[in-house]
Amino acid sequence: MTLNPSLVSLTNAAPETLHPTERDNLVGTAVFRSTCALCHGPGIAGAPRLDHREAWLPRLAAGVDVLYQHAIDGYRGEQGLMPPRGGNPSLTDDEVRSAVDYMISRSQSAPPARARISRS
């Protein structure tokens, strides 16, 4: 995996000393925070938020390879808009995949969204 130097500094770790899975987790977290959170944090343009597990289910049903493809190449369709590489052309394919893996992991560990009760 080739790491983007700006992301290595965000992880505050020496990537060569980490197990690949740990390195991917650090990179995925850093990419999410620096790029993906802009849309996936507030859930704009159809981007599913990390705490909305149900919103991820139809995307996961399509398969992780489809998620990788949409994140790398971009997507425009019924589920919203995804700019290529989250709008950050400096990201490598591996960095984008690490961010997707991070978001999948976080979204599926989130508790189910609670129905909002309107109080009049």
mmCIF file of C-alpha atoms in Angstrom:
data_model
loop_
_atom_site.group_PDB
_atom_site.id
_atom_site.type_symbol
_atom_site.label_atom_id
_atom_site.label_comp_id
_atom_site.label_asym_id
_atom_site.label_seq_id
_atom_site.Cartn_x
_atom_site.Cartn_y
_atom_site.Cartn_z
ATOM 1 C CA MET A 1 0.000 0.000 0.000
ATOM 2 C CA THR A 2 1.356 3.433 -0.915
ATOM 3 C CA LEU A 3 0.503 6.029 1.676
ATOM 4 C CA ASN A 4 -0.174 9.669 0.972
ATOM 5 C CA PRO A 5 2.444 11.628 3.008
ATOM 6 C CA SER A 6 -0.144 14.110 4.284
ATOM 7 C CA LEU A 7 -2.211 11.255 5.716
ATOM 8 C CA VAL A 8 0.792 9.639 7.361
ATOM 9 C CA SER A 9 1.263 12.789 9.410
ATOM 10 C CA LEU A 10 -2.420 12.704 10.386
ATOM 11 C CA THR A 11 -2.087 9.221 11.833
ATOM 12 C CA ASN A 12 0.836 10.165 14.124
ATOM 13 C CA ALA A 13 2.257 6.681 13.713
ATOM 14 C CA ALA A 14 5.101 5.131 11.803
ATOM 15 C CA PRO A 15 3.172 3.086 9.211
ATOM 16 C CA GLU A 16 6.034 0.700 8.540
ATOM 17 C CA THR A 17 5.838 -0.573 12.146
ATOM 18 C CA LEU A 18 2.136 -1.376 12.037
ATOM 19 C CA HIS A 19 0.336 -4.552 10.997
ATOM 20 C CA PRO A 20 -1.434 -3.929 7.648
ATOM 21 C CA THR A 21 -4.880 -4.029 9.242
ATOM 22 C CA GLU A 22 -3.873 -1.513 11.907
ATOM 23 C CA ARG A 23 -2.294 0.710 9.252
ATOM 24 C CA ASP A 24 -5.460 0.504 7.119
ATOM 25 C CA ASN A 25 -7.583 1.426 10.136
ATOM 26 C CA LEU A 26 -5.417 4.468 10.870
ATOM 27 C CA VAL A 27 -5.424 5.528 7.235
ATOM 28 C CA GLY A 28 -9.182 4.977 6.924
ATOM 29 C CA THR A 29 -9.807 7.067 10.030
ATOM 30 C CA ALA A 30 -7.535 9.854 8.788
ATOM 31 C CA VAL A 31 -9.117 9.901 5.318
ATOM 32 C CA PHE A 32 -12.603 9.916 6.820
ATOM 33 C CA ARG A 33 -11.772 12.841 9.098
ATOM 34 C CA SER A 34 -9.986 14.870 6.423
ATOM 35 C CA THR A 35 -12.309 14.219 3.467
ATOM 36 C CA CYS A 36 -15.332 11.963 3.938
ATOM 37 C CA ALA A 37 -16.687 13.579 7.103
ATOM 38 C CA LEU A 38 -17.561 16.709 5.144
ATOM 39 C CA CYS A 39 -20.575 14.893 3.663
ATOM 40 C CA HIS A 40 -20.898 11.689 5.697
ATOM 41 C CA GLY A 41 -20.738 13.614 8.987
ATOM 42 C CA PRO A 42 -23.914 15.676 8.444
ATOM 43 C CA GLY A 43 -25.379 13.328 5.803
ATOM 44 C CA ILE A 44 -25.624 15.769 2.894
ATOM 45 C CA ALA A 45 -26.214 14.977 -0.811
ATOM 46 C CA GLY A 46 -27.486 11.509 0.068
ATOM 47 C CA ALA A 47 -24.305 10.539 1.945
ATOM 48 C CA PRO A 48 -25.253 8.090 4.703
ATOM 49 C CA ARG A 49 -24.113 9.166 8.153
ATOM 50 C CA LEU A 50 -22.048 6.741 10.205
ATOM 51 C CA ASP A 51 -24.712 6.563 12.889
ATOM 52 C CA HIS A 52 -27.483 5.596 10.436
ATOM 53 C CA ARG A 53 -26.933 1.867 10.127
ATOM 54 C CA GLU A 54 -30.153 1.377 8.165
ATOM 55 C CA ALA A 55 -29.038 3.843 5.475
ATOM 56 C CA TRP A 56 -25.979 1.672 4.826
ATOM 57 C CA LEU A 57 -27.911 -1.598 4.417
ATOM 58 C CA PRO A 58 -28.984 -1.156 0.761
ATOM 59 C CA ARG A 59 -25.482 0.015 -0.113
ATOM 60 C CA LEU A 60 -23.934 -2.988 1.607
ATOM 61 C CA ALA A 61 -26.397 -5.277 -0.177
ATOM 62 C CA ALA A 62 -24.871 -4.124 -3.474
ATOM 63 C CA GLY A 63 -21.482 -5.354 -2.250
ATOM 64 C CA VAL A 64 -18.292 -3.800 -0.997
ATOM 65 C CA ASP A 65 -16.739 -3.781 -4.485
ATOM 66 C CA VAL A 66 -19.572 -1.526 -5.684
ATOM 67 C CA LEU A 67 -18.968 0.779 -2.714
ATOM 68 C CA TYR A 68 -15.262 0.928 -3.557
ATOM 69 C CA GLN A 69 -16.058 1.677 -7.209
ATOM 70 C CA HIS A 70 -18.501 4.459 -6.316
ATOM 71 C CA ALA A 71 -16.054 5.986 -3.845
ATOM 72 C CA ILE A 72 -13.138 5.868 -6.305
ATOM 73 C CA ASP A 73 -14.931 6.742 -9.568
ATOM 74 C CA GLY A 74 -17.865 8.727 -8.198
ATOM 75 C CA TYR A 75 -21.588 8.075 -8.316
ATOM 76 C CA ARG A 76 -24.705 9.986 -9.302
ATOM 77 C CA GLY A 77 -28.035 8.241 -8.975
ATOM 78 C CA GLU A 78 -31.110 7.534 -6.888
ATOM 79 C CA GLN A 79 -29.127 7.279 -3.662
ATOM 80 C CA GLY A 80 -27.431 10.653 -4.098
ATOM 81 C CA LEU A 81 -24.147 12.065 -5.306
ATOM 82 C CA MET A 82 -20.632 10.861 -4.523
ATOM 83 C CA PRO A 83 -17.768 12.833 -6.059
ATOM 84 C CA PRO A 84 -14.780 10.756 -7.181
ATOM 85 C CA ARG A 85 -12.449 10.152 -4.234
ATOM 86 C CA GLY A 86 -14.760 12.210 -2.056
ATOM 87 C CA GLY A 87 -13.646 15.300 -3.929
ATOM 88 C CA ASN A 88 -9.986 14.767 -2.974
ATOM 89 C CA PRO A 89 -8.089 13.739 -6.142
ATOM 90 C CA SER A 90 -4.836 13.236 -4.194
ATOM 91 C CA LEU A 91 -6.198 10.113 -2.465
ATOM 92 C CA THR A 92 -4.926 6.757 -3.696
ATOM 93 C CA ASP A 93 -7.282 3.860 -4.409
ATOM 94 C CA ASP A 94 -6.010 2.096 -1.270
ATOM 95 C CA GLU A 95 -6.680 5.165 0.875
ATOM 96 C CA VAL A 96 -10.224 5.406 -0.478
ATOM 97 C CA ARG A 97 -10.807 1.690 0.173
ATOM 98 C CA SER A 98 -9.492 2.109 3.731
ATOM 99 C CA ALA A 99 -11.940 4.962 4.296
ATOM 100 C CA VAL A 100 -14.819 2.874 2.921
ATOM 101 C CA ASP A 101 -13.834 -0.006 5.209
ATOM 102 C CA TYR A 102 -13.707 2.387 8.167
ATOM 103 C CA MET A 103 -17.171 3.778 7.381
ATOM 104 C CA ILE A 104 -18.674 0.305 6.942
ATOM 105 C CA SER A 105 -17.203 -0.829 10.236
ATOM 106 C CA ARG A 106 -18.380 2.250 12.118
ATOM 107 C CA SER A 107 -21.837 2.274 10.559
ATOM 108 C CA GLN A 108 -22.497 -1.348 11.441
ATOM 109 C CA SER A 109 -21.344 -0.910 15.036
ATOM 110 C CA ALA A 110 -23.687 2.054 15.529
ATOM 111 C CA PRO A 111 -26.873 1.371 17.455
ATOM 112 C CA PRO A 112 -30.039 1.402 15.331
ATOM 113 C CA ALA A 113 -31.426 4.880 14.790
ATOM 114 C CA ARG A 114 -34.306 5.693 17.075
ATOM 115 C CA ALA A 115 -37.545 6.954 15.676
ATOM 116 C CA ARG A 116 -38.028 10.600 16.448
ATOM 117 C CA ILE A 117 -41.152 11.402 18.384
ATOM 118 C CA SER A 118 -42.690 14.725 17.600
ATOM 119 C CA ARG A 119 -43.737 16.633 20.664
ATOM 120 C CA SER A 120 -46.471 19.142 20.141
#
